[in-house]
Amino acid sequence: MSDGSRKETGGGRTASEQTPGREPVTPEQSGRREDAAAVGPSHRGAEFERLLAVMDRLRSPGGCPWDAEQTHESLLRYLVEETYEVVEAVESPEPPARRRDALVEELGDVLLQVVFHSRIGEEHEPAQRFDVSDVVAAVTDKLVRRHPAVFGEDVLTAGVGGAVAPAPPARAADPGDGSRRASGDRGQEPAPAASPPGGAERPGTAELAARWDAVKRAEKPQRTRIFDGIPPALPALALGEKALSKARRHGVAGVPPTGPEPAPEQREAAERELGDELLRRVAEASAHGLDAERALRGAVRRFVAENDGPLAG
């Protein structure tokens, strides 16, 4: 966790600037976990509301001076650090129980960053103001909008952060979809959806991919070129994978198509061999005084510049 490095300085909001829609929180309320809420379907909502109440108190007069002075910009380093700590927890060789505890803690730290940024958003000027409900609504709308095979072709939204029209009830046999990133290209095609109710034929992978692209283009009409939307600050390897993923999806010449993945029993050996080869190249670069990260980033930028073009259609 990164919080130990923070410094206590000045800041805060006036009492008149308390968050609309939530009652002022007392010290006893913000610091207490209601054991009765730990049972039943309301548990998740109760714990989330408790987190919001704690953040309200930290950003309010009489709260934490360090928390009160933070901005979107000052928190960026912590968001990056906490994300890498989630990766570390996922890849940890610790026993399952300790790995579980580490993952819960680190995912909580990432969630804190989301809540922290959302709380700061409540203090923006009216035209730029947002809160955590806008964030949750936006990602829920996106999930529904990008899965017409699950929720129906005629699901309507009121735009980013808008209300989603009623969708068919979730099926108990469709548990796996939350494991993938819904907000961008994944370097492979979208996973097939569960079979539609009523015996309807399930769309194939190619059709799902086409729908996925169509929905994303409707969401982001300002992205008119092949490589638009790639975060330039990604680490070089991730930047390269993202660029190659987009190139592959849009048929850029010279980029090999996705082949079959290694069998599960072969994956570990294949990844070990690849990692060893990458490390050898990094060692070679270092021995010659070269920056491997910068070299790869430059290669990716050249690849993008040479192959970029308007999106077809």
Short mmCIF file of C-alpha atoms in Angstrom, two decimals:
data_model
loop_
_atom_site.label_atom_id
_atom_site.label_comp_id
_atom_site.label_asym_id
_atom_site.label_seq_id
_atom_site.Cartn_x
_atom_site.Cartn_y
_atom_site.Cartn_z
CA MET A 1 0.00 0.00 0.00
CA SER A 2 1.13 3.52 -0.73
CA ASP A 3 -0.66 5.43 2.00
CA GLY A 4 2.25 5.39 4.42
CA SER A 5 4.15 7.89 2.28
CA ARG A 6 1.59 10.64 2.54
CA LYS A 7 2.12 13.86 4.50
CA GLU A 8 -0.35 15.70 6.70
CA THR A 9 -0.90 19.22 5.38
CA GLY A 10 -3.76 21.69 5.22
CA GLY A 11 -7.05 21.62 3.33
CA GLY A 12 -10.77 20.87 3.61
CA ARG A 13 -14.26 21.95 2.63
CA THR A 14 -16.77 24.14 4.37
CA ALA A 15 -19.81 22.63 6.06
CA SER A 16 -22.06 24.05 3.33
CA GLU A 17 -20.21 21.98 0.74
CA GLN A 18 -21.18 18.60 2.19
CA THR A 19 -22.01 15.98 -0.43
CA PRO A 20 -25.60 16.26 -1.69
CA GLY A 21 -27.76 13.19 -1.18
CA ARG A 22 -25.92 11.76 1.83
CA GLU A 23 -26.53 12.68 5.45
CA PRO A 24 -23.55 14.07 7.38
CA VAL A 25 -21.66 11.20 8.93
CA THR A 26 -20.68 11.05 12.59
CA PRO A 27 -17.35 9.64 13.79
CA GLU A 28 -19.20 6.67 15.27
CA GLN A 29 -21.00 5.90 11.99
CA SER A 30 -18.00 6.18 9.71
CA GLY A 31 -15.75 4.00 11.84
CA ARG A 32 -18.23 1.28 12.73
CA ARG A 33 -19.01 -1.80 10.69
CA GLU A 34 -22.55 -2.98 11.31
CA ASP A 35 -22.37 -6.71 11.96
CA ALA A 36 -26.04 -7.05 11.14
CA ALA A 37 -25.31 -5.82 7.61
CA ALA A 38 -22.85 -8.65 7.05
CA VAL A 39 -25.69 -11.06 6.30
CA GLY A 40 -28.07 -10.91 3.37
CA PRO A 41 -28.18 -9.29 -0.08
CA SER A 42 -27.85 -5.74 1.27
CA HIS A 43 -24.35 -6.41 2.62
CA ARG A 44 -22.49 -5.17 -0.46
CA GLY A 45 -24.48 -1.95 -0.63
CA ALA A 46 -24.08 -1.31 3.09
CA GLU A 47 -20.30 -1.73 2.97
CA PHE A 48 -20.02 0.50 -0.11
CA GLU A 49 -22.08 3.21 1.56
CA ARG A 50 -19.82 2.93 4.61
CA LEU A 51 -16.77 3.48 2.39
CA LEU A 52 -18.41 6.57 0.87
CA ALA A 53 -19.22 7.89 4.34
CA VAL A 54 -15.62 7.43 5.47
CA MET A 55 -14.33 9.28 2.40
CA ASP A 56 -16.85 12.08 2.99
CA ARG A 57 -15.56 12.51 6.50
CA LEU A 58 -11.91 12.48 5.42
CA ARG A 59 -12.53 15.22 2.83
CA SER A 60 -14.72 17.34 5.11
CA PRO A 61 -13.78 19.94 7.76
CA GLY A 62 -12.31 18.19 10.76
CA GLY A 63 -11.23 15.25 8.62
CA CYS A 64 -7.78 14.40 7.29
CA PRO A 65 -5.76 17.39 6.01
CA TRP A 66 -3.79 15.19 3.57
CA ASP A 67 -6.94 13.69 2.04
CA ALA A 68 -8.55 17.12 1.84
CA GLU A 69 -5.78 18.62 -0.31
CA GLN A 70 -5.48 15.83 -2.87
CA THR A 71 -6.34 16.37 -6.54
CA HIS A 72 -6.80 14.07 -9.53
CA GLU A 73 -3.23 14.84 -10.53
CA SER A 74 -1.66 14.25 -7.11
CA LEU A 75 -3.36 10.84 -6.83
CA LEU A 76 -2.10 9.48 -10.15
CA ARG A 77 1.03 7.90 -8.71
CA TYR A 78 -1.05 6.01 -6.14
CA LEU A 79 -3.44 4.69 -8.78
CA VAL A 80 -0.50 3.31 -10.75
CA GLU A 81 1.17 1.84 -7.65
CA GLU A 82 -2.01 0.19 -6.37
CA THR A 83 -2.72 -1.33 -9.79
CA TYR A 84 0.70 -2.96 -9.85
CA GLU A 85 0.13 -4.26 -6.33
CA VAL A 86 -3.04 -6.00 -7.55
CA VAL A 87 -0.94 -7.66 -10.24
CA GLU A 88 1.53 -8.75 -7.57
CA ALA A 89 -1.27 -10.20 -5.43
CA VAL A 90 -2.75 -12.13 -8.38
CA GLU A 91 0.63 -13.60 -9.29
CA SER A 92 1.66 -14.31 -5.69
CA PRO A 93 2.89 -17.85 -4.90
CA GLU A 94 1.47 -17.55 -1.39
CA PRO A 95 -0.96 -20.20 -0.05
CA PRO A 96 -4.57 -19.61 -1.18
CA ALA A 97 -5.75 -18.10 2.12
CA ARG A 98 -2.94 -15.51 2.23
CA ARG A 99 -3.30 -14.83 -1.49
CA ARG A 100 -7.02 -14.23 -0.96
CA ASP A 101 -6.32 -11.73 1.83
CA ALA A 102 -3.71 -9.90 -0.25
CA LEU A 103 -6.04 -9.69 -3.25
CA VAL A 104 -8.91 -8.38 -1.11
CA GLU A 105 -6.63 -5.72 0.35
CA GLU A 106 -5.11 -4.59 -2.94
CA LEU A 107 -8.43 -4.54 -4.82
CA GLY A 108 -9.74 -2.45 -1.93
CA ASP A 109 -6.90 0.02 -2.48
CA VAL A 110 -7.82 0.32 -6.16
CA LEU A 111 -11.48 0.80 -5.22
CA LEU A 112 -10.38 3.52 -2.82
CA GLN A 113 -8.75 5.34 -5.72
CA VAL A 114 -12.03 5.20 -7.68
CA VAL A 115 -13.99 6.50 -4.70
CA PHE A 116 -11.34 9.16 -3.97
CA HIS A 117 -11.40 10.51 -7.55
CA SER A 118 -15.20 10.42 -7.53
CA ARG A 119 -15.31 12.34 -4.27
CA ILE A 120 -13.03 14.99 -5.73
CA GLY A 121 -15.35 15.10 -8.75
CA GLU A 122 -18.18 16.21 -6.46
CA GLU A 123 -16.23 19.42 -5.79
CA HIS A 124 -15.78 20.41 -9.44
CA GLU A 125 -17.54 23.32 -11.05
CA PRO A 126 -21.14 22.37 -11.97
CA ALA A 127 -20.42 21.70 -15.64
CA GLN A 128 -17.66 19.18 -14.77
CA ARG A 129 -19.14 17.78 -11.56
CA PHE A 130 -19.68 14.03 -11.09
CA ASP A 131 -19.93 11.55 -8.25
CA VAL A 132 -19.53 7.83 -7.75
CA SER A 133 -23.09 7.11 -8.91
CA ASP A 134 -22.17 8.59 -12.32
CA VAL A 135 -19.10 6.36 -12.45
CA VAL A 136 -21.08 3.23 -11.56
CA ALA A 137 -23.89 4.09 -13.98
CA ALA A 138 -21.43 4.71 -16.81
CA VAL A 139 -19.68 1.35 -16.47
CA THR A 140 -22.99 -0.51 -15.99
CA ASP A 141 -24.41 1.14 -19.12
CA LYS A 142 -21.27 0.15 -21.00
CA LEU A 143 -21.48 -3.50 -19.93
CA VAL A 144 -25.11 -3.73 -20.98
CA ARG A 145 -24.56 -1.83 -24.22
CA ARG A 146 -21.61 -4.02 -25.22
CA HIS A 147 -23.43 -7.29 -24.61
CA PRO A 148 -26.52 -7.16 -26.85
CA ALA A 149 -26.38 -10.96 -27.16
CA VAL A 150 -27.01 -11.16 -23.40
CA PHE A 151 -29.27 -8.19 -22.67
CA GLY A 152 -31.05 -7.80 -26.01
CA GLU A 153 -30.56 -5.73 -29.15
CA ASP A 154 -32.96 -2.97 -28.10
CA VAL A 155 -31.44 -2.04 -24.76
CA LEU A 156 -31.43 1.74 -24.54
CA THR A 157 -29.31 4.04 -22.42
CA ALA A 158 -29.49 7.74 -21.73
CA GLY A 159 -25.85 8.28 -22.64
CA VAL A 160 -22.83 8.14 -20.37
CA GLY A 161 -24.01 7.86 -16.81
CA GLY A 162 -27.63 7.57 -17.93
CA ALA A 163 -30.24 5.06 -16.89
CA VAL A 164 -30.32 1.67 -18.51
CA ALA A 165 -33.66 0.44 -19.78
CA PRO A 166 -34.86 -2.79 -18.13
CA ALA A 167 -32.96 -5.81 -19.36
CA PRO A 168 -33.79 -9.51 -19.14
CA PRO A 169 -32.98 -11.03 -15.74
CA ALA A 170 -29.44 -12.31 -15.35
CA ARG A 171 -29.10 -16.04 -15.86
CA ALA A 172 -27.50 -18.06 -13.09
CA ALA A 173 -25.53 -20.04 -15.66
CA ASP A 174 -23.66 -16.99 -17.01
CA PRO A 175 -20.96 -16.36 -14.36
CA GLY A 176 -17.83 -15.83 -16.39
CA ASP A 177 -18.30 -12.57 -18.22
CA GLY A 178 -17.09 -10.32 -15.40
CA SER A 179 -13.59 -11.66 -15.77
CA ARG A 180 -12.78 -9.65 -18.85
CA ARG A 181 -12.09 -6.00 -19.33
CA ALA A 182 -15.11 -4.37 -20.88
CA SER A 183 -13.50 -1.01 -21.55
CA GLY A 184 -11.11 -1.78 -24.38
CA ASP A 185 -9.43 -4.19 -26.74
CA ARG A 186 -8.11 -7.28 -25.03
CA GLY A 187 -5.74 -8.58 -27.70
CA GLN A 188 -8.27 -11.26 -28.63
CA GLU A 189 -11.85 -11.57 -29.75
CA PRO A 190 -14.75 -11.11 -27.30
CA ALA A 191 -15.77 -14.29 -25.51
CA PRO A 192 -18.92 -15.94 -26.88
CA ALA A 193 -22.02 -15.21 -24.85
CA ALA A 194 -24.14 -17.82 -23.17
CA SER A 195 -26.87 -19.35 -25.33
CA PRO A 196 -29.83 -16.97 -25.71
CA PRO A 197 -33.06 -18.04 -24.05
CA GLY A 198 -35.82 -19.66 -26.02
CA GLY A 199 -33.55 -21.84 -28.14
CA ALA A 200 -32.32 -18.98 -30.34
CA GLU A 201 -29.07 -19.64 -32.16
CA ARG A 202 -26.02 -18.23 -30.40
CA PRO A 203 -24.02 -15.75 -32.51
CA GLY A 204 -20.57 -16.90 -33.57
CA THR A 205 -17.28 -15.37 -32.48
CA ALA A 206 -16.87 -13.34 -35.68
CA GLU A 207 -20.37 -11.90 -35.38
CA LEU A 208 -19.81 -11.03 -31.72
CA ALA A 209 -16.54 -9.31 -32.64
CA ALA A 210 -18.30 -7.28 -35.34
CA ARG A 211 -21.02 -6.25 -32.89
CA TRP A 212 -18.37 -5.36 -30.31
CA ASP A 213 -16.58 -3.09 -32.77
CA ALA A 214 -19.85 -1.48 -33.89
CA VAL A 215 -20.90 -0.71 -30.33
CA LYS A 216 -17.50 0.74 -29.46
CA ARG A 217 -17.47 2.92 -32.58
CA ALA A 218 -20.92 4.23 -31.70
CA GLU A 219 -19.68 5.04 -28.19
CA LYS A 220 -16.51 6.78 -29.41
CA PRO A 221 -17.35 8.51 -32.72
CA GLN A 222 -14.31 10.76 -32.31
CA ARG A 223 -12.06 7.74 -32.86
CA THR A 224 -11.76 7.71 -36.64
CA ARG A 225 -8.36 6.09 -37.14
CA ILE A 226 -7.04 2.58 -36.53
CA PHE A 227 -4.88 3.34 -33.51
CA ASP A 228 -7.03 6.00 -31.84
CA GLY A 229 -7.70 5.34 -28.17
CA ILE A 230 -4.43 3.70 -27.15
CA PRO A 231 -3.20 5.26 -23.87
CA PRO A 232 0.27 6.62 -24.75
CA ALA A 233 1.52 6.25 -21.18
CA LEU A 234 1.21 2.46 -21.18
CA PRO A 235 4.43 0.54 -20.47
CA ALA A 236 6.20 -0.38 -23.70
CA LEU A 237 5.19 -4.05 -23.76
CA ALA A 238 1.54 -3.26 -23.04
CA LEU A 239 1.67 -0.47 -25.63
CA GLY A 240 3.00 -2.90 -28.22
CA GLU A 241 0.37 -5.51 -27.43
CA LYS A 242 -2.40 -2.92 -27.67
CA ALA A 243 -1.14 -1.59 -31.01
CA LEU A 244 -0.80 -5.09 -32.46
CA SER A 245 -4.26 -6.01 -31.21
CA LYS A 246 -5.82 -3.05 -33.01
CA ALA A 247 -3.74 -3.71 -36.13
CA ARG A 248 -4.86 -7.34 -36.17
CA ARG A 249 -8.52 -6.45 -35.70
CA HIS A 250 -8.39 -3.96 -38.57
CA GLY A 251 -6.44 -6.14 -41.00
CA VAL A 252 -3.14 -4.25 -41.07
CA ALA A 253 -0.81 -6.00 -43.52
CA GLY A 254 2.13 -7.90 -42.08
CA VAL A 255 0.59 -8.57 -38.67
CA PRO A 256 0.08 -12.31 -38.22
CA PRO A 257 -3.39 -13.41 -37.14
CA THR A 258 -4.02 -14.82 -33.68
CA GLY A 259 -3.08 -18.47 -33.62
CA PRO A 260 -4.20 -21.21 -31.28
CA GLU A 261 -3.18 -20.75 -27.68
CA PRO A 262 -0.83 -23.29 -26.09
CA ALA A 263 -2.49 -26.20 -24.38
CA PRO A 264 -2.82 -25.64 -20.62
CA GLU A 265 -0.04 -28.11 -19.88
CA GLN A 266 2.26 -26.27 -22.31
CA ARG A 267 1.46 -22.67 -21.34
CA GLU A 268 3.80 -22.41 -18.37
CA ALA A 269 6.78 -23.72 -20.36
CA ALA A 270 5.96 -21.42 -23.30
CA GLU A 271 5.72 -18.36 -21.06
CA ARG A 272 8.96 -19.30 -19.30
CA GLU A 273 10.76 -19.59 -22.64
CA LEU A 274 9.36 -16.26 -23.82
CA GLY A 275 10.29 -14.55 -20.55
CA ASP A 276 13.83 -15.89 -20.71
CA GLU A 277 14.21 -14.61 -24.29
CA LEU A 278 12.89 -11.17 -23.37
CA LEU A 279 15.23 -10.99 -20.39
CA ARG A 280 18.19 -11.94 -22.61
CA ARG A 281 17.37 -9.08 -24.96
CA VAL A 282 17.04 -6.64 -22.05
CA ALA A 283 20.39 -7.80 -20.67
CA GLU A 284 21.96 -7.35 -24.10
CA ALA A 285 20.55 -3.82 -24.34
CA SER A 286 21.75 -2.96 -20.85
CA ALA A 287 25.24 -4.27 -21.59
CA HIS A 288 25.47 -1.84 -24.52
CA GLY A 289 24.08 1.12 -22.56
CA LEU A 290 20.72 1.01 -24.34
CA ASP A 291 17.29 1.63 -22.79
CA ALA A 292 15.13 -1.36 -23.76
CA GLU A 293 11.90 0.31 -22.63
CA ARG A 294 12.57 3.39 -24.75
CA ALA A 295 13.70 1.28 -27.70
CA LEU A 296 10.50 -0.75 -27.71
CA ARG A 297 8.34 2.33 -27.22
CA GLY A 298 10.06 3.94 -30.23
CA ALA A 299 9.47 0.82 -32.32
CA VAL A 300 5.78 0.80 -31.43
CA ARG A 301 5.44 4.47 -32.31
CA ARG A 302 7.11 3.87 -35.69
CA PHE A 303 4.82 0.92 -36.32
CA VAL A 304 1.75 3.04 -35.53
CA ALA A 305 2.95 5.95 -37.69
CA GLU A 306 3.64 3.66 -40.65
CA ASN A 307 0.37 1.71 -40.44
CA ASP A 308 -2.22 4.18 -39.16
CA GLY A 309 -5.13 5.11 -41.35
CA PRO A 310 -8.85 5.86 -41.32
CA LEU A 311 -11.19 3.18 -40.07
CA ALA A 312 -12.98 1.31 -42.83
CA GLY A 313 -16.66 1.99 -43.25
#
